[in-house]
Coordinates of C-alpha atoms in Angstrom, one line a residue:
M25 CA 35.5 -41.1 -43.5
L26 CA 36.3 -39.3 -40.2
K27 CA 35.4 -36.0 -41.7
S28 CA 32.0 -37.2 -42.9
C29 CA 31.3 -38.6 -39.5
C30 CA 32.0 -35.2 -37.8
I31 CA 29.7 -33.5 -40.3
Y32 CA 26.8 -35.8 -39.6
C33 CA 27.5 -35.6 -35.8
S34 CA 27.1 -31.8 -35.9
G35 CA 23.8 -32.3 -37.8
F36 CA 22.6 -34.7 -35.2
F37 CA 23.6 -32.5 -32.2
S38 CA 22.0 -29.4 -33.8
L39 CA 18.7 -31.3 -34.3
S40 CA 18.9 -32.7 -30.7
L41 CA 19.5 -29.2 -29.2
L42 CA 16.6 -27.8 -31.2
I43 CA 14.2 -30.5 -30.1
V44 CA 15.3 -30.3 -26.4
G45 CA 15.2 -26.5 -26.4
I46 CA 11.7 -26.3 -28.0
A47 CA 10.4 -29.0 -25.7
L48 CA 11.7 -27.1 -22.6
V49 CA 10.1 -23.9 -23.8
L50 CA 6.7 -25.5 -24.5
S51 CA 6.8 -27.4 -21.2
N52 CA 7.7 -24.2 -19.2
V53 CA 9.9 -26.4 -16.9
F54 CA 12.5 -23.8 -15.9
P55 CA 10.2 -20.9 -15.0
Q56 CA 8.2 -23.4 -12.8
L57 CA 11.4 -24.6 -11.3
V58 CA 12.5 -21.1 -10.3
Q59 CA 9.0 -20.3 -8.9
S60 CA 9.1 -23.6 -6.9
V61 CA 12.4 -22.7 -5.3
V62 CA 11.3 -19.1 -4.4
K63 CA 8.0 -20.4 -2.9
K64 CA 9.9 -22.6 -0.6
Q65 CA 12.4 -19.9 0.4
V66 CA 10.0 -17.0 0.9
I67 CA 8.5 -17.9 4.3
L68 CA 8.5 -16.3 7.8
E69 CA 11.1 -18.5 9.4
N70 CA 14.2 -17.6 11.4
G71 CA 17.2 -17.3 9.1
T72 CA 15.4 -16.5 5.8
M73 CA 15.9 -13.2 4.0
A74 CA 12.1 -12.8 3.9
F75 CA 11.9 -13.1 7.7
D76 CA 14.8 -10.6 8.3
A77 CA 13.1 -8.0 6.0
W78 CA 9.7 -8.6 7.6
E79 CA 11.1 -8.3 11.2
S80 CA 13.2 -5.1 10.5
P81 CA 12.5 -3.4 7.2
P82 CA 15.9 -2.3 5.8
A83 CA 14.5 0.4 3.5
P84 CA 14.0 3.9 5.0
I85 CA 10.3 4.7 5.5
Y86 CA 9.1 8.3 5.6
M87 CA 5.8 9.7 6.8
Q88 CA 4.9 13.1 5.4
F89 CA 2.0 15.2 6.7
Y90 CA 0.3 18.0 4.7
F91 CA -2.1 20.2 6.6
F92 CA -5.0 22.3 5.3
N93 CA -5.0 25.7 6.9
L94 CA -8.5 27.3 7.0
T95 CA -8.3 30.9 5.7
N96 CA -11.9 32.1 6.1
P97 CA -13.3 30.8 9.5
I98 CA -15.7 33.8 10.0
E99 CA -17.2 33.5 6.5
V100 CA -17.7 29.7 7.0
L101 CA -19.7 30.3 10.2
S102 CA -21.9 32.6 8.1
G103 CA -22.5 29.9 5.5
S104 CA -19.7 30.4 3.0
R105 CA -17.7 27.7 1.4
P106 CA -14.5 26.8 3.3
A107 CA -11.2 27.8 1.7
V108 CA -8.1 26.0 2.6
V109 CA -4.4 26.2 1.8
E110 CA -2.2 23.2 1.8
I111 CA 0.9 23.5 4.0
G112 CA 3.6 20.9 4.2
P113 CA 5.3 18.5 4.1
Y114 CA 6.2 17.9 7.7
T115 CA 8.4 14.8 7.4
Y116 CA 9.2 12.0 9.9
R117 CA 11.4 9.0 9.6
E118 CA 9.4 6.0 10.5
Y119 CA 10.8 2.9 12.3
R120 CA 8.5 -0.1 12.4
P121 CA 10.2 -3.3 13.7
M122 CA 8.2 -6.4 14.6
E123 CA 8.6 -7.2 18.3
D124 CA 7.4 -9.8 20.8
I125 CA 7.7 -12.4 18.0
D126 CA 6.3 -15.8 18.9
F127 CA 6.0 -18.7 16.5
L128 CA 2.8 -20.8 16.8
E129 CA 1.3 -24.0 15.6
N130 CA 4.4 -25.7 14.3
G131 CA 5.7 -22.6 12.6
T132 CA 2.6 -22.1 10.4
R133 CA 1.8 -18.8 12.3
V134 CA 3.7 -16.1 14.0
A135 CA 2.5 -13.5 16.5
A136 CA 4.0 -10.0 16.7
V137 CA 3.3 -6.4 17.5
N138 CA 4.4 -3.7 15.0
N139 CA 5.9 -0.9 17.1
K140 CA 6.2 2.4 15.2
T141 CA 8.4 5.4 16.1
Y142 CA 8.4 8.7 14.3
I143 CA 11.5 11.0 14.3
F144 CA 11.0 14.5 12.9
Q145 CA 13.3 15.4 9.9
P146 CA 13.7 19.2 9.8
N147 CA 15.8 19.2 6.6
M148 CA 12.9 17.4 4.7
S149 CA 10.1 19.6 6.1
R150 CA 8.6 22.9 5.2
G151 CA 9.1 24.2 8.7
P152 CA 9.3 23.3 12.4
E153 CA 6.7 21.4 14.4
S154 CA 5.8 24.7 16.0
D155 CA 4.2 26.0 12.8
L156 CA 0.6 27.0 13.5
I157 CA -2.4 25.5 11.7
R158 CA -6.0 26.8 11.9
T159 CA -8.5 24.0 11.4
V160 CA -11.7 22.5 12.8
N161 CA -11.8 22.1 16.6
I162 CA -12.1 18.3 16.6
P163 CA -12.6 17.7 20.3
A164 CA -15.4 20.3 20.4
V165 CA -17.1 18.9 17.2
T166 CA -16.8 15.4 18.6
L167 CA -18.5 16.3 21.8
M168 CA -21.2 18.3 20.1
E169 CA -22.0 15.4 17.8
R170 CA -21.9 13.0 20.7
F171 CA -24.4 14.9 22.9
K172 CA -26.5 16.8 20.3
D173 CA -29.6 14.7 21.1
S174 CA -29.1 14.5 24.9
A175 CA -30.2 16.7 27.8
F176 CA -26.5 17.5 28.4
A177 CA -26.4 19.5 25.1
S178 CA -27.6 22.8 26.6
L179 CA -25.2 22.6 29.6
L180 CA -22.3 21.8 27.2
S181 CA -23.2 24.6 24.9
Y182 CA -23.3 27.1 27.8
Y183 CA -19.9 25.9 29.1
M184 CA -18.4 26.3 25.6
R185 CA -19.7 29.8 25.3
Y186 CA -18.4 30.6 28.8
T187 CA -14.9 29.3 28.0
G188 CA -14.8 30.8 24.5
E189 CA -14.7 27.5 22.7
S190 CA -15.2 27.9 18.9
L191 CA -15.9 25.6 16.0
F192 CA -12.3 26.3 14.8
A193 CA -9.0 26.4 16.6
T194 CA -5.3 27.1 16.0
H195 CA -2.7 24.6 17.2
S196 CA 0.9 23.7 16.3
V197 CA 1.7 20.9 13.9
G198 CA 3.2 18.9 16.8
E199 CA 0.1 19.4 19.0
L200 CA -2.3 18.4 16.2
L201 CA -0.3 15.2 15.5
W202 CA 0.9 14.0 18.8
G203 CA -1.4 15.6 21.3
Y204 CA -2.1 18.5 23.6
K205 CA -4.1 19.1 26.8
D206 CA -7.6 20.2 25.6
A207 CA -9.4 22.5 28.1
L208 CA -12.9 21.2 27.2
L209 CA -11.9 17.6 27.4
E210 CA -10.1 18.2 30.7
A211 CA -13.2 19.8 32.2
L212 CA -15.4 16.9 31.1
H213 CA -12.9 14.3 32.2
S214 CA -13.8 14.9 35.8
V215 CA -17.5 14.2 35.0
K216 CA -16.8 11.4 32.5
P217 CA -13.5 9.7 33.4
E218 CA -13.7 7.6 30.2
L219 CA -12.9 10.7 28.2
D220 CA -9.2 11.4 27.8
A221 CA -8.1 14.9 28.6
D222 CA -5.6 14.9 25.8
F223 CA -6.2 15.0 22.0
G224 CA -4.1 14.5 19.0
L225 CA -4.8 12.9 15.6
F226 CA -1.9 10.4 16.3
Y227 CA -2.1 10.7 20.1
K228 CA -0.3 7.7 21.7
N229 CA 0.7 6.4 18.2
N230 CA 4.4 7.4 18.5
G231 CA 6.4 4.7 20.2
S232 CA 3.5 2.3 20.4
N233 CA 1.7 -0.3 18.3
D234 CA -1.9 -0.9 17.1
G235 CA -2.3 -4.3 18.8
Q236 CA -1.0 -7.9 18.3
Y237 CA -1.2 -9.5 14.9
V238 CA -1.0 -13.2 14.2
F239 CA 0.4 -13.8 10.7
R240 CA 0.5 -16.9 8.5
T241 CA 4.1 -17.8 7.7
G242 CA 3.5 -19.3 4.3
L243 CA 4.8 -22.7 5.4
D244 CA 1.5 -24.5 4.4
D245 CA 0.7 -22.4 1.3
Y246 CA 2.9 -19.8 -0.3
K247 CA -0.1 -17.6 -0.9
D248 CA -0.6 -17.3 2.8
F249 CA 2.8 -15.6 3.3
A250 CA 2.4 -12.7 5.8
R251 CA -1.4 -12.9 5.7
V252 CA -3.1 -11.6 8.8
D253 CA -4.9 -14.4 10.6
T254 CA -6.1 -12.4 13.6
W255 CA -5.8 -8.8 14.9
K256 CA -6.1 -8.1 18.6
G257 CA -7.2 -11.7 19.0
E258 CA -10.1 -11.5 16.5
S259 CA -10.4 -12.9 13.0
S260 CA -13.0 -10.3 12.0
L261 CA -14.1 -6.8 12.8
S262 CA -17.3 -5.6 14.4
W263 CA -17.7 -2.0 13.3
W264 CA -19.5 -2.5 10.0
T265 CA -22.9 -3.7 9.2
S266 CA -22.1 -6.8 7.0
D267 CA -20.0 -9.9 7.5
Q268 CA -18.2 -9.2 4.2
C269 CA -17.1 -5.7 5.3
N270 CA -16.0 -7.0 8.7
M271 CA -13.6 -9.5 7.1
I272 CA -9.9 -9.2 7.8
N273 CA -8.3 -10.0 4.4
G274 CA -4.7 -10.1 3.2
T275 CA -1.4 -8.9 4.6
N276 CA -0.7 -5.6 6.5
G277 CA 0.5 -4.1 3.2
A278 CA 4.2 -4.3 4.0
S279 CA 4.8 -7.8 2.5
F280 CA 3.2 -10.0 -0.2
H281 CA 3.4 -13.6 -1.2
P282 CA 5.8 -14.6 -4.0
V283 CA 5.0 -15.4 -7.6
I284 CA 2.4 -12.6 -8.2
K285 CA 0.5 -12.5 -11.5
K286 CA -1.0 -9.5 -13.2
N287 CA -4.5 -10.8 -12.9
E288 CA -4.3 -11.2 -9.1
T289 CA -6.2 -9.2 -6.5
L290 CA -3.9 -8.2 -3.7
Y291 CA -5.8 -7.8 -0.3
M292 CA -4.6 -5.7 2.6
F293 CA -5.9 -4.9 6.1
S294 CA -5.4 -1.4 7.3
S295 CA -6.0 -0.6 10.9
D296 CA -5.8 3.2 10.0
L297 CA -8.9 2.7 7.8
C298 CA -10.5 0.1 10.1
R299 CA -11.1 -2.2 7.2
S300 CA -9.6 -4.4 4.5
L301 CA -9.1 -3.2 0.9
Y302 CA -7.6 -4.5 -2.3
A303 CA -5.4 -3.4 -5.2
L304 CA -5.3 -4.4 -8.9
Y305 CA -2.5 -4.4 -11.5
E306 CA -2.2 -1.1 -13.3
Q307 CA 1.1 -1.1 -15.2
D308 CA 4.7 -2.4 -15.5
V309 CA 7.3 -0.3 -13.7
T310 CA 11.1 -0.3 -13.1
V311 CA 12.6 0.6 -9.7
K312 CA 16.4 1.0 -9.6
G313 CA 16.7 -1.1 -12.7
I314 CA 14.5 -3.9 -11.4
P315 CA 11.2 -4.7 -13.3
G316 CA 8.0 -4.8 -11.3
Y317 CA 4.2 -4.5 -11.3
R318 CA 2.3 -1.5 -10.0
F319 CA -0.8 -2.3 -8.1
V320 CA -3.3 0.4 -7.0
P321 CA -6.7 0.4 -5.2
P322 CA -9.4 0.9 -7.8
G323 CA -12.1 3.5 -7.4
E324 CA -14.6 0.7 -6.5
V325 CA -12.9 0.2 -3.1
F326 CA -14.4 3.4 -1.8
A327 CA -17.3 3.6 -4.2
N328 CA -20.9 4.2 -3.1
L329 CA -23.2 1.2 -2.9
T330 CA -24.9 2.2 -6.1
V331 CA -21.5 1.6 -7.9
N332 CA -20.3 -1.2 -5.7
P333 CA -23.1 -2.9 -3.7
A334 CA -20.6 -4.8 -1.6
N335 CA -19.8 -1.5 0.1
A336 CA -23.3 -1.2 1.7
G337 CA -21.9 -2.6 4.9
F338 CA -19.6 0.4 5.3
C339 CA -22.6 2.8 5.6
V340 CA -22.9 3.5 9.3
P341 CA -25.4 3.7 10.8
A342 CA -26.9 1.2 8.3
G343 CA -28.2 3.0 5.2
N344 CA -26.3 6.2 6.0
C345 CA -24.1 6.5 2.9
L346 CA -22.1 9.6 2.3
G347 CA -21.1 9.0 -1.3
S348 CA -18.2 7.6 -3.3
G349 CA -14.6 8.2 -2.3
V350 CA -15.2 8.8 1.5
L351 CA -15.4 6.5 4.5
N352 CA -17.1 7.3 7.8
V353 CA -14.8 5.7 10.4
S354 CA -16.4 7.3 13.5
A355 CA -17.4 3.8 14.7
C356 CA -13.8 2.9 15.3
K357 CA -12.5 6.4 16.3
Q358 CA -14.4 6.6 19.6
G359 CA -17.3 8.4 18.0
A360 CA -15.3 11.3 16.5
P361 CA -16.8 12.4 13.2
I362 CA -13.7 11.4 11.2
I363 CA -14.1 10.8 7.5
M364 CA -11.3 9.1 5.5
S365 CA -10.6 9.7 1.9
S366 CA -7.8 9.9 -0.6
P367 CA -5.9 13.3 -0.6
H368 CA -7.8 16.2 -2.1
F369 CA -10.8 13.8 -2.5
Y370 CA -9.1 11.9 -5.4
Q371 CA -11.6 9.4 -6.9
A372 CA -14.4 10.8 -4.8
D373 CA -17.6 12.4 -5.9
E374 CA -17.1 15.8 -7.5
K375 CA -19.4 17.3 -4.8
F376 CA -16.7 16.9 -2.1
V377 CA -14.1 18.6 -4.3
K378 CA -16.4 21.5 -5.0
D379 CA -17.5 21.9 -1.4
V380 CA -14.0 23.1 -0.3
F381 CA -12.1 25.7 -2.2
G382 CA -8.4 24.6 -2.6
M383 CA -9.0 20.9 -3.5
K384 CA -7.0 19.9 -6.6
P385 CA -6.9 16.1 -6.9
K386 CA -4.1 14.7 -9.1
K387 CA -3.4 11.1 -9.7
E388 CA 0.4 11.3 -9.6
Y389 CA 0.4 13.1 -6.2
H390 CA -2.7 11.6 -4.5
Q391 CA -3.0 7.9 -5.6
T392 CA -1.9 5.1 -3.4
T393 CA 0.6 2.8 -5.2
L394 CA 2.4 -0.5 -4.6
D395 CA 5.4 -1.4 -6.9
I396 CA 6.1 -5.1 -6.4
H397 CA 8.7 -7.5 -7.7
P398 CA 6.5 -10.3 -9.0
L399 CA 8.8 -13.2 -8.4
T400 CA 9.7 -12.6 -4.7
G401 CA 6.7 -10.4 -3.7
T402 CA 9.1 -7.7 -2.5
V403 CA 7.7 -4.2 -2.2
M404 CA 10.2 -2.1 -4.1
R405 CA 8.4 1.2 -3.8
A406 CA 5.1 2.2 -2.2
A407 CA 3.1 5.3 -1.3
K408 CA 0.1 5.1 1.1
R409 CA -1.8 8.3 0.8
L410 CA -4.8 9.0 3.1
Q411 CA -6.7 12.1 4.0
I412 CA -8.3 12.8 7.4
N413 CA -11.5 14.9 7.3
V414 CA -14.1 15.9 9.8
F415 CA -17.8 16.0 9.2
V416 CA -19.1 19.4 10.1
E417 CA -22.8 20.5 10.2
K418 CA -25.0 23.1 11.8
L419 CA -26.4 21.9 15.2
S420 CA -29.4 23.9 16.5
K421 CA -28.5 23.3 20.2
F422 CA -24.9 24.7 19.7
S423 CA -24.6 28.3 18.7
Q424 CA -20.9 27.7 18.1
T425 CA -21.8 26.1 14.7
G426 CA -23.4 29.3 13.5
N427 CA -24.7 28.8 9.9
V428 CA -21.9 26.5 8.9
P429 CA -22.7 24.5 5.8
T430 CA -22.8 20.8 6.0
V431 CA -19.4 19.8 4.7
I432 CA -16.6 17.2 4.9
L433 CA -13.7 19.5 5.9
P434 CA -10.1 18.2 5.2
V435 CA -7.7 18.5 8.1
L436 CA -4.5 16.8 6.7
Y437 CA -3.3 14.1 4.4
L438 CA -0.4 11.8 4.9
N439 CA 2.0 10.2 2.5
E440 CA 3.7 7.1 4.0
S441 CA 6.4 6.1 1.4
V442 CA 9.3 3.8 1.0
V443 CA 11.8 3.0 -1.8
I444 CA 13.9 -0.2 -1.7
D445 CA 17.4 0.5 -0.3
D446 CA 20.5 0.0 -2.4
D447 CA 21.8 -3.2 -0.6
S448 CA 18.4 -4.9 -1.0
A449 CA 18.1 -3.7 -4.6
G450 CA 21.5 -5.3 -5.3
K451 CA 20.4 -8.6 -3.9
L452 CA 17.2 -8.4 -5.9
R453 CA 19.1 -7.6 -9.1
S454 CA 21.2 -10.8 -8.6
I455 CA 18.0 -12.8 -8.2
V456 CA 16.6 -11.3 -11.4
L457 CA 19.8 -12.1 -13.2
M458 CA 19.8 -15.7 -12.0
Q459 CA 16.1 -16.0 -13.0
N460 CA 16.8 -14.7 -16.5
L461 CA 19.7 -17.1 -16.9
V462 CA 17.7 -20.1 -15.8
V463 CA 14.4 -19.2 -17.6
N464 CA 16.2 -18.3 -20.9
S465 CA 18.5 -21.4 -20.9
P466 CA 16.1 -23.3 -23.3
F467 CA 16.4 -20.4 -25.8
M468 CA 20.2 -20.6 -25.4
L469 CA 20.0 -24.3 -26.4
I470 CA 17.8 -23.4 -29.4
G471 CA 20.3 -20.7 -30.4
L472 CA 23.2 -23.2 -30.1
G473 CA 21.2 -25.7 -32.1
I474 CA 20.7 -23.1 -34.9
I475 CA 24.4 -22.3 -35.0
L476 CA 25.3 -26.0 -35.3
A477 CA 22.7 -26.4 -38.0
V478 CA 24.2 -23.6 -40.0
V479 CA 27.7 -25.1 -39.6
F480 CA 26.3 -28.5 -40.7
M481 CA 24.8 -27.0 -43.9
I482 CA 28.0 -25.1 -44.7
L483 CA 30.1 -28.3 -44.3
M484 CA 27.7 -30.3 -46.4
C485 CA 27.9 -27.7 -49.2
R486 CA 31.6 -27.6 -49.1
Q487 CA 32.1 -31.4 -49.0
K488 CA 34.1 -32.4 -52.2
V489 CA 32.5 -34.5 -54.9
P490 CA 34.6 -37.7 -55.5
E491 CA 37.0 -37.4 -58.5
S492 CA 36.1 -39.4 -61.7
T493 CA 38.2 -42.2 -63.1
A494 CA 40.2 -42.1 -66.3
D495 CA 37.7 -44.2 -68.1
E496 CA 34.9 -41.9 -67.0
R497 CA 36.7 -38.9 -68.4
Q498 CA 36.9 -40.5 -71.9
P499 CA 34.5 -38.9 -74.5
L500 CA 31.4 -40.8 -75.3
L501 CA 31.8 -40.2 -79.1
T502 CA 35.0 -40.3 -81.1
S503 CA 35.4 -39.2 -84.7

């Protein structure tokens, strides 16, 4: 009797486990439970892991610069196509802590400045900062473009001829990046004090910040985690010609909200590009054994208005569109004819690639990528790749331009990259393990139910049939 009871109990428990397990799988309770816990923990609040990583990123960040050395300046002035040779990398360790942190509006927002410091890494560089690069004379080109339609043009041209200023110049890597005293700017500074006498592509950017940000903390809505609310006290930009293009959207690209899905659009604001942009899911990736999603900016982000009409507002002045893959940022660079693009004009119109000999765009080297852990929103690996170019054209009032062809001439491209550090990767692997245990627990119940069901069936088959009585064993017919 006891044995039969045990057999039927095993059958009951197996059926119960199967029903509960299947119900939990169908209701998706445990995945939602994990996501709910993470949403509450990933906020910008003192004491949270998310805040510590946001305040002082633990992973080492490196900034690499690749310069384009112009090899045929005389031929270019005669109308030939520019030929450049890529030289680099020149690598810097980047430190970017959040400072002057101030929580606002009951903890729903936090103000901070993102100070950045760059330390040269000789062992990771092609050569020293004293390496010389021949490229376009950006201060001269900027001034020529600025005064080309004014009465001051003739005087400026005469002074440039007198001082021997050319369309092209040679400077060291350190000077081009961090600044040098420019003779032409220094002379004009006495006439126009608003003009700085020093010039560098990242002049005053080392050991400084790009202005105060106010971020959402994610306390009200997890999707607002680290989202930029205002920059320099403004909730929108003023450089572009449409409200949509002037919007400040998304985070600063260093952090993202938790529970990211493949069909999401991730928005970012980049002060380097003077605009917001977005990234879409491309593929699954694994970083240090941790699964993640790769997001990349699609070609439509920098496409011409004929491909993406929403980009019409980035044509400055209004209606002046250069083509797909390039962005005129002169409006936010003090009038300098700076054009931004992806390295080697990746995803740009073929015209820009063919206009400069030496351009070899390749996706694996020149695409911007973000590899993100979807549950926590942690950036596990990233590479921001941008190219700085200068718009060059023949100007009739300036003999220094000769017969130069109209061209977008590349000066350098940067690769700002990061890979999650081992300590953070270990913590993330623990989170992944715990997630897998919780999410897969219903399947464990189903598996246990199946095992008990098999045991139940075996016991039922092996249960002995009751022995017959002596009368039942007597033959039915006797002779």
